[in-house]
CSV table of C-alpha atoms in Angstrom, one decimal:
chain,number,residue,atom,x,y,z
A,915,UNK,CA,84.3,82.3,90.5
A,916,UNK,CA,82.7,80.5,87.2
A,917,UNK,CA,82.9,83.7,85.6
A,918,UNK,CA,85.9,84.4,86.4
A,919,UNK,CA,87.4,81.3,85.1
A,920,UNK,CA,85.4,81.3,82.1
A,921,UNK,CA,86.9,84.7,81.2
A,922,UNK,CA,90.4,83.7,82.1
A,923,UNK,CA,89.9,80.3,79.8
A,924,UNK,CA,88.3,83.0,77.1
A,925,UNK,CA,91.3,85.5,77.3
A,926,UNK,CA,94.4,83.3,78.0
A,927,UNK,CA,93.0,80.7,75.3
A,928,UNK,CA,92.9,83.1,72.7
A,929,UNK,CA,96.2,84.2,73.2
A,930,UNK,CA,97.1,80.5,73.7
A,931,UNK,CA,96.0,79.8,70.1
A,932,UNK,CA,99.5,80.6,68.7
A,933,UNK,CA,101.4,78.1,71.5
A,934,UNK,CA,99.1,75.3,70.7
A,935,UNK,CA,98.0,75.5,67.0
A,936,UNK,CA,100.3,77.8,65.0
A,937,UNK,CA,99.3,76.2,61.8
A,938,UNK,CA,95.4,76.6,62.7
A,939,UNK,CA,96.0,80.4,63.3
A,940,UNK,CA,98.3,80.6,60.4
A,941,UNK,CA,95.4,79.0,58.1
A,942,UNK,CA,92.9,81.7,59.5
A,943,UNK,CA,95.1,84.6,59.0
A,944,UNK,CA,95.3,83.6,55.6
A,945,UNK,CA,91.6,82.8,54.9
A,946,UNK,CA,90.1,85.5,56.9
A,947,UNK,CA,93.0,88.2,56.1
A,948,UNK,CA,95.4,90.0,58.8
A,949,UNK,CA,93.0,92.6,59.8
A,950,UNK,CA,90.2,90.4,60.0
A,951,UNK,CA,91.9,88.0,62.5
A,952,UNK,CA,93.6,90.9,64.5
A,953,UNK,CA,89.8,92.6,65.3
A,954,UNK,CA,88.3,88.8,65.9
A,955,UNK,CA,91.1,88.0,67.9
A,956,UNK,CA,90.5,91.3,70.3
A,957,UNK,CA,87.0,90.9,70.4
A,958,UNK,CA,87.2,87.5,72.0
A,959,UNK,CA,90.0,89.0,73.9
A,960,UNK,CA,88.6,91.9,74.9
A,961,UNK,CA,85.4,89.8,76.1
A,962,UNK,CA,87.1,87.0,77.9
A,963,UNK,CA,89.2,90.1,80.0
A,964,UNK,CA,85.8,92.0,80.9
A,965,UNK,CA,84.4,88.6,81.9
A,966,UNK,CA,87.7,87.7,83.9
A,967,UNK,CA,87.9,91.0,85.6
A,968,UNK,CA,83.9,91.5,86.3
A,969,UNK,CA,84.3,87.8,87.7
A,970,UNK,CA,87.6,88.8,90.2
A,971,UNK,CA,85.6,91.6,91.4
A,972,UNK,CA,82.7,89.3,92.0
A,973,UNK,CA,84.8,86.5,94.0
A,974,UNK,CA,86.5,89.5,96.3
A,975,UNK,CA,82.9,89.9,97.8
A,976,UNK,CA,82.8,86.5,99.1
A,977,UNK,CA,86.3,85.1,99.4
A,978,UNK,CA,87.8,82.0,100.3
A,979,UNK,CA,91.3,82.2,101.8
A,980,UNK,CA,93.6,80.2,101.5
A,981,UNK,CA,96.1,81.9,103.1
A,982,UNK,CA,96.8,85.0,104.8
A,983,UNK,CA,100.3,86.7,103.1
A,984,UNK,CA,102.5,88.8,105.4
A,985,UNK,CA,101.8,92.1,105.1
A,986,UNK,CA,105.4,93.1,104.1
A,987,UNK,CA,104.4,91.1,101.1
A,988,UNK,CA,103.0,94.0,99.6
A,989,UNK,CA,106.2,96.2,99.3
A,990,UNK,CA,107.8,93.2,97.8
A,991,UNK,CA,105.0,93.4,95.0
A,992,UNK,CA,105.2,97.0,95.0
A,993,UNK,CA,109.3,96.5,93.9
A,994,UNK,CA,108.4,93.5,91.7
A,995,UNK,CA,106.4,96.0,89.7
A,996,UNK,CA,109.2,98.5,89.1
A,997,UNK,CA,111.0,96.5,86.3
A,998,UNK,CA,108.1,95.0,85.3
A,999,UNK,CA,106.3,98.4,84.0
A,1000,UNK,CA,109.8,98.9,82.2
A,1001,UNK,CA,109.6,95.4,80.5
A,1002,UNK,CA,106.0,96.1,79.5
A,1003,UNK,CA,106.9,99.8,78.1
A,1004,UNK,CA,110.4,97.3,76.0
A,1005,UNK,CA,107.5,95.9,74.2
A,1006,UNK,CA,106.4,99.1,72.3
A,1007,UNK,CA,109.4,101.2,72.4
A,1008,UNK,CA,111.6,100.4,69.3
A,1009,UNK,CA,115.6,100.0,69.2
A,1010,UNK,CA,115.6,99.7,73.7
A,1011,UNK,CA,118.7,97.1,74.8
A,1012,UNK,CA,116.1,95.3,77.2
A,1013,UNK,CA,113.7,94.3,74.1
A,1014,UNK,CA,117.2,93.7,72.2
A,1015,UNK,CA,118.5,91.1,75.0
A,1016,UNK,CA,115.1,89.4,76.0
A,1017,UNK,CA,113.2,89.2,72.8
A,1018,UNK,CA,109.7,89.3,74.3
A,1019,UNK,CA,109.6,91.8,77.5
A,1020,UNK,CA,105.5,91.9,77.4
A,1021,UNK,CA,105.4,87.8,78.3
A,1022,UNK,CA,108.3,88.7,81.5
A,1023,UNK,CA,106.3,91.5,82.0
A,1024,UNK,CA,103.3,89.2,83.0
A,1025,UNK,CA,105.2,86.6,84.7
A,1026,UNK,CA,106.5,89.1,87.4
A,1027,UNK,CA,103.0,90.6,87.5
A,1028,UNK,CA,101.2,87.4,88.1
A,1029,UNK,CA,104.5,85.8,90.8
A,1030,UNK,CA,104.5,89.3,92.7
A,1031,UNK,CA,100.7,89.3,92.7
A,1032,UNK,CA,100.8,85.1,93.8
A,1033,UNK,CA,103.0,86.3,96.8
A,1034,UNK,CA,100.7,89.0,98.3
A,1035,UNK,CA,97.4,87.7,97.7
A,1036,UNK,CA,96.0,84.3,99.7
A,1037,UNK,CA,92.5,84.1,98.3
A,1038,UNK,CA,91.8,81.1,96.2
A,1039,UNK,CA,90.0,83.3,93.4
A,1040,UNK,CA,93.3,85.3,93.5
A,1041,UNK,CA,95.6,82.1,93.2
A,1042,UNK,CA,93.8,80.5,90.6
A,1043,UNK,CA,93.5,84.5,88.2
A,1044,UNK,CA,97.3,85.2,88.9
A,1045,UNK,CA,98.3,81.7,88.7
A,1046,UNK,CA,96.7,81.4,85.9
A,1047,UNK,CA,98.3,84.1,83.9
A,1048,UNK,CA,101.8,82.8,85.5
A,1049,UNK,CA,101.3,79.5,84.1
A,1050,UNK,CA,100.7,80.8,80.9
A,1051,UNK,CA,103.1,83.3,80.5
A,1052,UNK,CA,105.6,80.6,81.5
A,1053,UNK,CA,104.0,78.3,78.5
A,1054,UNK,CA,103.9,81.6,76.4
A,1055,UNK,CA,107.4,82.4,76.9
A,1056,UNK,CA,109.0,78.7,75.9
A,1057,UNK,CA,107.0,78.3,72.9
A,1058,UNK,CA,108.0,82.2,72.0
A,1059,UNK,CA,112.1,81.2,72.3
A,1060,UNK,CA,111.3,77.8,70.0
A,1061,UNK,CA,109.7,80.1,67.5
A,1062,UNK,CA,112.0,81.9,64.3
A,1063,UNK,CA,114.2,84.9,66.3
A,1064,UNK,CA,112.6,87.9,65.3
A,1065,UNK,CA,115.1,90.1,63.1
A,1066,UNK,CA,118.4,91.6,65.0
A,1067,UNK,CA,117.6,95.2,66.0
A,1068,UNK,CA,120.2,97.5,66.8
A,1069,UNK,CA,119.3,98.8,69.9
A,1070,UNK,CA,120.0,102.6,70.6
A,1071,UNK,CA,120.2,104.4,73.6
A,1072,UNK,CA,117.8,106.8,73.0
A,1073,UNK,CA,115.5,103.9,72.6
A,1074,UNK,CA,116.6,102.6,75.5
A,1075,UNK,CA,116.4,105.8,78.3
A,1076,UNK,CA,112.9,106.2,76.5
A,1077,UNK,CA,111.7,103.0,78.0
A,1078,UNK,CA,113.4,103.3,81.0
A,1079,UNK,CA,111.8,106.9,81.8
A,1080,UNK,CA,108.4,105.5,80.4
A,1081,UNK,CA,108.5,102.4,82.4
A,1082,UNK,CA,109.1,104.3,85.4
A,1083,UNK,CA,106.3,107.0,84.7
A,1084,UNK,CA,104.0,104.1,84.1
A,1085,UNK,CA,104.6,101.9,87.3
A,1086,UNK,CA,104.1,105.8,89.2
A,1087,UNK,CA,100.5,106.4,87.2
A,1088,UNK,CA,99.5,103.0,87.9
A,1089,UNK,CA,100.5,102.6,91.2
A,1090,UNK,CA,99.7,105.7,93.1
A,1091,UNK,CA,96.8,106.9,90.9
A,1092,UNK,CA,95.3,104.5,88.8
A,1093,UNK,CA,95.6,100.7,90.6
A,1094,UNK,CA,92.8,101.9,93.2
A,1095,UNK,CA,90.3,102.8,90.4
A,1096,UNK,CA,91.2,99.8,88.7
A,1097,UNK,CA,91.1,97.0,91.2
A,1098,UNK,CA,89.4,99.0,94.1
A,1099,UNK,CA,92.5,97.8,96.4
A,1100,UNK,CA,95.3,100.7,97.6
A,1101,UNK,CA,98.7,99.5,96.3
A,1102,UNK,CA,100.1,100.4,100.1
């Protein structure tokens, strides 16, 4: 489970930097340069997620439960994950109403991930990985709403069906083709 935690401290702290010490990352954009900071700050991100994933993996093997969720659990998740494909696909899809009206779909993306993924799973490795991205999304989401609004988009809705259709083709990819590969556990 150390490696595990050390990767989620690696990945959820670097993308913690801007909640706790805007003017630190601020002062390294400028000194190191946009592009500079961008490929830094995926590296270290990039690490901290192989090591938080390789170390999931590696707790599965020998779990400790805490908990054993009703199986009915999992259809919940499986619904949960519906609009949250559609609020990660808001993120990237200019002009969409649901980007528009929420202002940061990728954060409430995560949080629905990580709550639906709480519900279903009772192993302690699983409460302290998903819990840990909940609580941070949480965090990530206040500090994001205190910030300067972004600029007013007018939202379109072209933009809009796009990232409904792509949310939708998403959650299908990931969920009856992809989430096995991925995490070696059948969605159903």
């Amino acid at each position: 489970m150390f490696v595990m935690i050390l990767g989620l401290v690696i990945f959820l702290g670097v993308h913690s930097v801007r909640i706790v010490a805007e003017d630190w990352r601020n002062e390294q954009i400028q000194r190191l340069g946009e592009m500079r900071w961008k490929a830094l700050y995926s590296v270290v991100a990039i690490i901290g997620l192989a090591l938080a994933i390789w170390g999931y993996g590696r707790m599965r093997l020998d779990p400790t439960w805490v908990w054993f969720p009703p199986v009915g659990l999992r259809h919940a998740v499986a619904l949960f994950m519906i609009p949250a494909f559609i609020l990660l696909v808001a993120a990237y899809v200019p002009n969409n109403h649901i980007k528009a009206r929420l202002g940061h779909p990728m954060v409430l993306a995560v949080k629905l991930w990580a709550f639906s993924h709480l519900l279903a799973n009772g192993r302690l490795g699983d409460i302290v990985f998903f819990g840990a991205f909940l609580l941070w999304a949480i965090l990530d989401f206040r500090a994001a709403r205190r910030r300067q609004p972004a600029p007013a988009v007018t939202p379109r809705p072209a933009g809009t069906a796009i990232t409904l259709v792509g949310g939708l083709i998403a959650y299908y990819l990931f969920a009856f083709h992809l989430h096995v590969w991925v995490t070696g556990v059948p969605v159903m």
